[in-house]
Amino acid sequence: MCGIVGYVGSQHANGRPLDVVMGGLARLEYRGYDSAGVALVTQDAGLATAKKAGKLVNLEGLLEERPLPPATAGIGHTRWATHGAPNDVNAHPHVSADGSVAVIHNGIVENFASLRAELAADGITMTSETDTEVVAHLLGAAYAATGDLAEAMRLIARRLHGTFTLLAVARDTPDLVVGTRHDSPLVVGLGEGENFLGSDVAAFIAHTREAMELGQDQVVSITPDAVTVVDFEGATVEPRRFTVDWDAAAAEKGGFASFMDKEIHDQPHAIADTLLGRTDDAGRLVLDEVRVDEAVLRQIDKIIVIACGTAAYAGQVAKYAIEHWCRIPVEVELAHEFRYRDPVVNAKTLVVAVSQSGETMDTLMAVRHAREQGATVLAIVNTHGSTIPRESDAVLYTHAGPEVAVASTKAFLAQITAAYLLGLYLAQLRGTKFPDEIAEILQDLREIPDKVQTVIDASGHVREVARSMADATSVLFLGRHVGYPVAMEGALKLKELAYIHAEGFAAGELKHGPIALIEDGQPVFIVVPSPRGRDSLHSKVISNIQEIRARGARTLVIAEEGDTDVLPFADEVFYVPRTPVLLAPLVSVVPLQIFACELATAKGLDVDQPRNLAKSVTVE
Ligand code: AGP
């Protein structure tokens, strides 16, 4: 997720274009802060660009040192890296080989490798590691051929696979900014003698509340006095106009009450983006950034996942899938316990470090210990350029975008997704799964974002129950098999958001002690496995529900749609779409996330910044 801003307004030349673009980037910085950059079209018909790694303040410093000339149009970008480290060279904008156009991009171009090879064959060499630079060169060539920036954008956009919002300016058209979108947001701001573009309304809400919503596969051209939109076939489109009724702060949250709620809603994209670009044209997994020698991976005889908190629960979920697909034993270890138990680690051990921030000191120290013991370390991380991937042998990035809320949600689902990809990659490499079996599981994964969206869309019931339980003092969470780490994650969410004592445990453990906790009215969530899969587990969990219901528990059941066996014993049922057993956590955890967020909100708590917590625990 990157921040994107575009502006054109020749009557307001000189400093305004840069002021508007930089102001918009400041409001969008939560969307990405690996680097920032601007491109201006100056009045003497030239492109002027400036870009810098790090937060926006670094670009501001550069512009003070080297001011850009007066301009009439401009585009700006704050980057959340997906392809290429967060450095000056990879920062946007990227300029075409002939210097005619500058481009900024939000999203992932899945087929950039084949397009890059095409450009190399034409003698164009890349200066960066990004997919965006490929687009800039393609756009420059199309602009040279057509002399029309909007038409050039339309022609190249049709060739791109993946997700993209693109903005571009050309050195010889000072009154024009062109944009396009596919599965990535772009909105138009309508001014007087000036117009705006942004990845969301926060980019221009300080200047106008009149906006236009761009649809899928459309190309927009803005000049100071006009907005023109065509579809990818070239036909003119009349976009829907709307008036923004959010305040600036709400705009940064996309209109949601909190970043937490926004990020829960971002989860379908986080899963879809993490899957993007990970298979070749033949459908084989190609985890490019996992630069570990295949021979090393073939001789691995043990996997140890090290992580903390929610990331550790992602590892717990992945354990079931990786062991089943690869037939390699997988241990999941809390990072802060790992190195103190003198673990058995050697050259045949693959240590997988899972971390959203990539800066968790407990996990980093465990990584160092594992490498000292000769293990190969692979990081599953969300934040490009962070310390843990730098100190690992390889990295598989999640593409969840910046996670602002302290309590992790979309990163959790992206971590599980990335761990599934790793498991399938190992199965493909070691031949423990046939290609068609792997292809089927990948297709099941591609269907998950829609299933998560279904749960989000049907969350009214769980939100209502959450609000009714605002005075709860203790909630228990039960799960079995892959539902067990889901129960523990559900308990953690409630603890850290609503400050309520909560405990997750294996349903089978109930009779070995915890059932003593059950008393009249005790709320208990139960994550019920699919009745279609390992039916022995389903019937066992139904028995667990009967046991606690008979002792007065208030049973809150997460079950697969169509499962009517739970009805006689459930006080509340939250249905989720049918999902393959090993992938079910991606769907069954969502009602628990929403429950915790809604209950904490009902208590008037700050769900984005819960007390005592930090987004990244950089001390041991
Ligand atoms: C998750 O809701 C918590 N904020 C916390 O458990 C977190 O998952 C843990 O601190 C690990 O952080 P990391 O993923 O950045 O390493």
XYZ file of N, CA, C and O in Angstrom, residues 367-471:
420
model
N 17.056 -15.496 15.999
C 17.612 -15.667 14.646
C 19.136 -15.767 14.734
O 19.769 -16.649 14.151
N 19.727 -14.866 15.501
C 21.201 -14.870 15.625
C 21.675 -16.193 16.229
O 22.647 -16.793 15.753
N 20.952 -16.659 17.227
C 21.339 -17.922 17.876
C 21.245 -19.078 16.881
O 22.139 -19.908 16.774
N 20.174 -19.091 16.107
C 19.964 -20.184 15.147
C 21.073 -20.207 14.111
O 21.604 -21.264 13.755
N 21.475 -19.014 13.666
C 22.524 -18.963 12.636
C 23.865 -19.393 13.224
O 24.651 -20.077 12.574
N 24.085 -19.006 14.479
C 25.344 -19.452 15.137
C 25.391 -20.983 15.222
O 26.441 -21.592 15.172
N 24.202 -21.600 15.305
C 24.149 -23.067 15.405
C 24.163 -23.733 14.028
O 24.011 -24.949 13.920
N 24.286 -22.929 12.976
C 24.431 -23.501 11.632
C 23.148 -23.703 10.878
O 23.141 -24.284 9.783
N 22.030 -23.227 11.431
C 20.744 -23.415 10.733
C 20.630 -22.440 9.577
O 21.285 -21.389 9.551
N 19.792 -22.780 8.602
C 19.391 -21.825 7.564
C 18.180 -21.083 8.102
O 17.251 -21.710 8.618
N 18.217 -19.750 8.008
C 17.119 -18.949 8.563
C 16.370 -18.237 7.436
O 16.976 -17.542 6.618
N 15.076 -18.452 7.401
C 14.207 -17.769 6.439
C 13.218 -16.910 7.215
O 12.587 -17.402 8.154
N 13.132 -15.642 6.835
C 12.234 -14.715 7.546
C 10.935 -14.560 6.764
O 10.961 -14.477 5.528
N 9.826 -14.554 7.465
C 8.527 -14.165 6.881
C 8.163 -12.844 7.544
O 7.823 -12.807 8.726
N 8.330 -11.749 6.794
C 8.275 -10.400 7.380
C 7.423 -9.488 6.502
O 7.335 -9.673 5.285
N 6.828 -8.490 7.140
C 5.984 -7.544 6.407
C 6.699 -6.257 6.054
O 6.343 -5.572 5.115
N 7.735 -5.928 6.818
C 8.377 -4.616 6.664
C 9.709 -4.744 5.934
O 10.679 -5.290 6.475
N 9.729 -4.249 4.709
C 10.946 -4.353 3.890
C 12.120 -3.645 4.552
O 11.935 -2.596 5.193
N 13.289 -4.230 4.394
C 14.483 -3.536 4.865
C 14.629 -3.548 6.371
O 15.514 -2.908 6.914
N 13.800 -4.304 7.086
C 13.934 -4.332 8.552
C 15.068 -5.268 8.944
O 15.644 -5.980 8.118
N 15.382 -5.296 10.231
C 16.600 -5.967 10.697
C 16.556 -7.484 10.534
O 17.522 -8.102 10.085
N 15.432 -8.104 10.871
C 15.379 -9.575 10.849
C 15.655 -10.130 9.446
O 16.512 -11.012 9.295
N 15.033 -9.619 8.373
C 15.396 -10.157 7.059
C 16.855 -9.885 6.693
O 17.509 -10.703 6.048
N 17.359 -8.724 7.148
C 18.763 -8.421 6.835
C 19.698 -9.433 7.483
O 20.758 -9.737 6.968
N 19.297 -9.993 8.620
C 20.173 -10.953 9.315
C 19.761 -12.399 9.050
O 20.207 -13.318 9.746
N 18.887 -12.604 8.078
C 18.459 -13.973 7.729
C 19.085 -14.375 6.399
O 19.551 -13.528 5.640
N 19.044 -15.667 6.116
C 19.583 -16.137 4.836
C 18.638 -15.803 3.687
O 19.056 -15.636 2.549
N 17.351 -15.739 4.004
C 16.362 -15.476 2.946
C 15.120 -14.860 3.566
O 14.962 -14.896 4.789
N 14.275 -14.308 2.704
C 13.060 -13.663 3.224
C 11.908 -13.941 2.269
O 12.101 -14.048 1.056
N 10.734 -14.123 2.833
C 9.496 -14.216 2.051
C 8.603 -13.106 2.609
O 8.106 -13.208 3.733
N 8.486 -12.014 1.846
C 7.735 -10.865 2.359
C 6.238 -11.096 2.267
O 5.740 -11.648 1.273
N 5.534 -10.710 3.315
C 4.078 -10.613 3.211
C 3.789 -9.258 2.572
O 4.612 -8.333 2.688
N 2.682 -9.132 1.907
C 2.323 -7.868 1.263
C 1.026 -7.349 1.871
O 0.035 -7.142 1.185
N 1.079 -7.181 3.207
C -0.130 -6.717 3.904
C -0.216 -5.200 3.913
O -1.228 -4.638 4.328
N 0.858 -4.543 3.510
C 0.869 -3.083 3.630
C 1.131 -2.705 5.080
O 1.145 -3.557 5.969
N 1.371 -1.400 5.336
C 1.689 -0.990 6.699
C 0.556 -1.356 7.659
O -0.616 -1.153 7.338
N 0.930 -1.946 8.789
C -0.088 -2.250 9.805
C 0.086 -1.240 10.936
O 1.071 -1.287 11.682
N -0.859 -0.303 11.025
C -0.712 0.809 11.962
C -1.206 0.431 13.354
O -0.557 0.722 14.348
N -2.346 -0.252 13.419
C -2.893 -0.632 14.731
C -1.917 -1.569 15.430
O -1.319 -2.448 14.790
N -1.759 -1.391 16.736
C -0.809 -2.220 17.486
C -1.227 -3.690 17.449
O -0.404 -4.581 17.288
N -2.506 -3.951 17.567
C -2.971 -5.342 17.546
C -3.000 -5.827 16.102
O -3.612 -5.217 15.232
N -2.316 -6.919 15.860
C -2.106 -7.393 14.497
C -3.324 -8.158 13.973
O -3.838 -9.047 14.648
N -3.740 -7.829 12.764
C -4.861 -8.554 12.129
C -4.463 -8.952 10.701
O -4.202 -10.115 10.442
N -4.354 -7.969 9.817
C -4.085 -8.319 8.410
C -2.691 -8.937 8.245
O -2.490 -9.814 7.399
N -1.761 -8.529 9.087
C -0.425 -9.132 9.012
C -0.502 -10.600 9.428
O 0.196 -11.456 8.861
N -1.361 -10.900 10.384
C -1.531 -12.287 10.851
C -2.002 -13.173 9.694
O -1.413 -14.225 9.424
N -3.028 -12.729 8.982
C -3.532 -13.536 7.868
C -2.491 -13.613 6.745
O -2.331 -14.659 6.109
N -1.757 -12.526 6.535
C -0.726 -12.543 5.498
C 0.423 -13.467 5.888
O 0.998 -14.171 5.046
N 0.766 -13.513 7.192
C 1.826 -14.418 7.662
C 1.429 -15.881 7.434
O 2.217 -16.695 6.973
N 0.180 -16.194 7.746
C -0.300 -17.569 7.525
C -0.241 -17.895 6.032
O 0.241 -18.959 5.627
N -0.670 -16.945 5.214
C -0.672 -17.156 3.760
C 0.750 -17.395 3.253
O 0.999 -18.324 2.484
N 1.683 -16.573 3.709
C 3.079 -16.734 3.278
C 3.643 -18.062 3.760
O 4.365 -18.750 3.025
N 3.275 -18.476 4.960
C 3.774 -19.763 5.480
C 3.193 -20.925 4.680
O 3.885 -21.914 4.410
N 1.948 -20.787 4.249
C 1.368 -21.817 3.366
C 2.168 -21.878 2.060
O 2.490 -22.951 1.548
N 2.509 -20.704 1.513
C 3.274 -20.673 0.256
C 4.623 -21.363 0.452
O 5.070 -22.130 -0.397
N 5.253 -21.106 1.589
C 6.534 -21.759 1.883
C 6.341 -23.272 1.942
O 7.122 -24.035 1.348
N 5.317 -23.711 2.612
C 5.046 -25.160 2.717
C 4.812 -25.782 1.351
O 5.372 -26.846 1.037
N 4.053 -25.107 0.520
C 3.779 -25.642 -0.824
C 5.045 -25.635 -1.672
O 5.295 -26.555 -2.455
N 5.876 -24.603 -1.463
C 7.134 -24.507 -2.211
C 8.051 -25.680 -1.845
O 8.629 -26.346 -2.707
N 8.129 -25.986 -0.556
C 8.942 -27.119 -0.089
C 8.361 -28.435 -0.613
O 9.089 -29.330 -1.030
N 7.040 -28.537 -0.620
C 6.404 -29.763 -1.124
C 6.690 -29.939 -2.606
O 6.940 -31.048 -3.088
N 6.680 -28.825 -3.331
C 6.978 -28.855 -4.784
C 8.429 -29.269 -4.997
O 8.750 -30.135 -5.804
N 9.320 -28.693 -4.185
C 10.760 -28.954 -4.328
C 11.098 -30.400 -3.971
O 11.898 -31.064 -4.633
N 10.443 -30.902 -2.924
C 10.797 -32.218 -2.409
C 9.899 -33.314 -2.989
O 10.076 -34.490 -2.699
N 8.921 -32.901 -3.799
C 8.076 -33.886 -4.466
C 7.111 -34.600 -3.548
O 6.603 -35.673 -3.868
N 6.788 -33.987 -2.397
C 5.839 -34.658 -1.488
C 4.399 -34.354 -1.873
O 3.476 -34.883 -1.284
N 4.220 -33.433 -2.844
C 2.885 -33.173 -3.387
C 3.022 -33.114 -4.909
O 3.988 -32.545 -5.427
N 2.074 -33.690 -5.613
C 2.078 -33.587 -7.075
C 1.726 -32.161 -7.507
O 1.000 -31.447 -6.797
N 2.199 -31.760 -8.682
C 1.882 -30.404 -9.174
C 0.390 -30.101 -9.178
O -0.036 -29.001 -8.806
N -0.429 -31.103 -9.546
C -1.866 -30.801 -9.610
C -2.449 -30.627 -8.212
O -3.364 -29.831 -7.996
N -1.882 -31.323 -7.238
C -2.353 -31.144 -5.847
C -2.000 -29.738 -5.363
O -2.795 -29.047 -4.728
N -0.791 -29.306 -5.681
C -0.336 -27.963 -5.276
C -1.181 -26.908 -5.965
O -1.634 -25.933 -5.344
N -1.437 -27.123 -7.253
C -2.262 -26.163 -8.004
C -3.656 -26.051 -7.387
O -4.219 -24.953 -7.278
N -4.188 -27.168 -6.929
C -5.538 -27.153 -6.334
C -5.545 -26.361 -5.019
O -6.449 -25.559 -4.765
N -4.511 -26.558 -4.229
C -4.429 -25.820 -2.955
C -4.238 -24.323 -3.220
O -4.860 -23.474 -2.586
N -3.430 -23.991 -4.221
C -3.244 -22.571 -4.577
C -4.567 -21.958 -5.031
O -4.900 -20.828 -4.657
N -5.343 -22.701 -5.759
C -6.648 -22.196 -6.180
C -7.565 -22.008 -4.972
O -8.255 -20.990 -4.845
N -7.510 -22.948 -4.035
C -8.298 -22.782 -2.796
C -7.863 -21.504 -2.074
O -8.690 -20.769 -1.539
N -6.555 -21.245 -2.070
C -6.048 -20.034 -1.400
C -6.557 -18.780 -2.099
O -6.933 -17.797 -1.440
N -6.603 -18.802 -3.418
C -7.046 -17.622 -4.175
C -8.527 -17.323 -3.907
O -8.977 -16.197 -4.092
N -9.245 -18.313 -3.441
C -10.676 -18.102 -3.137
C -10.894 -17.582 -1.715
O -12.011 -17.187 -1.356
N -9.827 -17.574 -0.915
C -9.987 -17.150 0.486
C -10.363 -15.678 0.624
O -11.243 -15.324 1.432
N -9.741 -14.737 -0.122
C -10.107 -13.319 0.067
C -11.615 -13.081 -0.032
O -12.184 -12.372 0.803
N -12.274 -13.699 -0.976
C -13.731 -13.516 -1.087
C -14.447 -14.099 0.129
O -15.463 -13.550 0.579
N -13.911 -15.183 0.675
C -14.560 -15.797 1.847
C -14.388 -14.915 3.082
O -15.308 -14.755 3.890
N -13.211 -14.311 3.179
C -12.992 -13.374 4.295
C -13.925 -12.178 4.143
O -14.530 -11.710 5.113
N -14.071 -11.712 2.907
C -14.986 -10.580 2.654
C -16.411 -10.948 3.062
O -17.132 -10.140 3.650
N -16.811 -12.174 2.786
C -18.160 -12.628 3.173
C -18.349 -12.545 4.682
O -19.382 -12.090 5.175
N -17.333 -12.948 5.423
C -17.428 -12.902 6.890
C -17.513 -11.456 7.370
O -18.316 -11.099 8.226
N -16.701 -10.590 6.772
C -16.706 -9.170 7.143
C -18.079 -8.567 6.846
O -18.662 -7.856 7.666
N -18.625 -8.899 5.685
C -19.924 -8.331 5.297
C -21.047 -8.806 6.225
O -22.045 -8.119 6.413
N -20.860 -9.997 6.823
C -21.924 -10.557 7.675
C -21.613 -10.366 9.152
O -22.077 -11.108 10.013
N -20.798 -9.317 9.473
C -20.308 -9.206 10.863
C -21.279 -8.477 11.790
O -20.974 -8.256 12.968
N -22.447 -8.108 11.287
C -23.397 -7.380 12.144
C -23.743 -8.155 13.405
O -23.781 -7.597 14.508
N -23.941 -9.458 13.265
C -24.344 -10.284 14.419
C -23.241 -10.307 15.485
O -23.486 -10.036 16.662
N -22.006 -10.572 15.056
C -20.932 -10.668 16.058
C -20.679 -9.305 16.702
O -20.367 -9.202 17.896
N -20.878 -8.232 15.927
C -20.704 -6.894 16.510
C -21.781 -6.623 17.570
O -21.511 -6.095 18.659
N -22.987 -7.076 17.265
C -24.099 -6.872 18.214
C -23.848 -7.654 19.509
O -23.982 -7.125 20.611
N -23.401 -8.881 19.365
C -23.101 -9.697 20.564
C -21.959 -9.067 21.347
O -21.987 -8.989 22.580
N -20.955 -8.548 20.632
C -19.815 -7.918 21.319
C -20.276 -6.735 22.159
O -19.917 -6.590 23.326
N -21.127 -5.904 21.571
C -21.595 -4.730 22.315
C -22.377 -5.143 23.552
O -22.305 -4.515 24.594
N -23.099 -6.278 23.442
C -23.909 -6.734 24.600
C -23.015 -7.307 25.701
O -23.477 -7.534 26.823
N -21.750 -7.574 25.399
C -20.851 -8.202 26.374
C -19.795 -7.248 26.890
O -18.767 -7.641 27.421
N -20.058 -5.959 26.743
C -19.045 -4.958 27.129
C -18.653 -5.085 28.607
O -17.569 -4.678 28.993
N -19.506 -5.668 29.434
C -19.154 -5.772 30.870
C -18.600 -7.150 31.203
O -18.424 -7.483 32.378
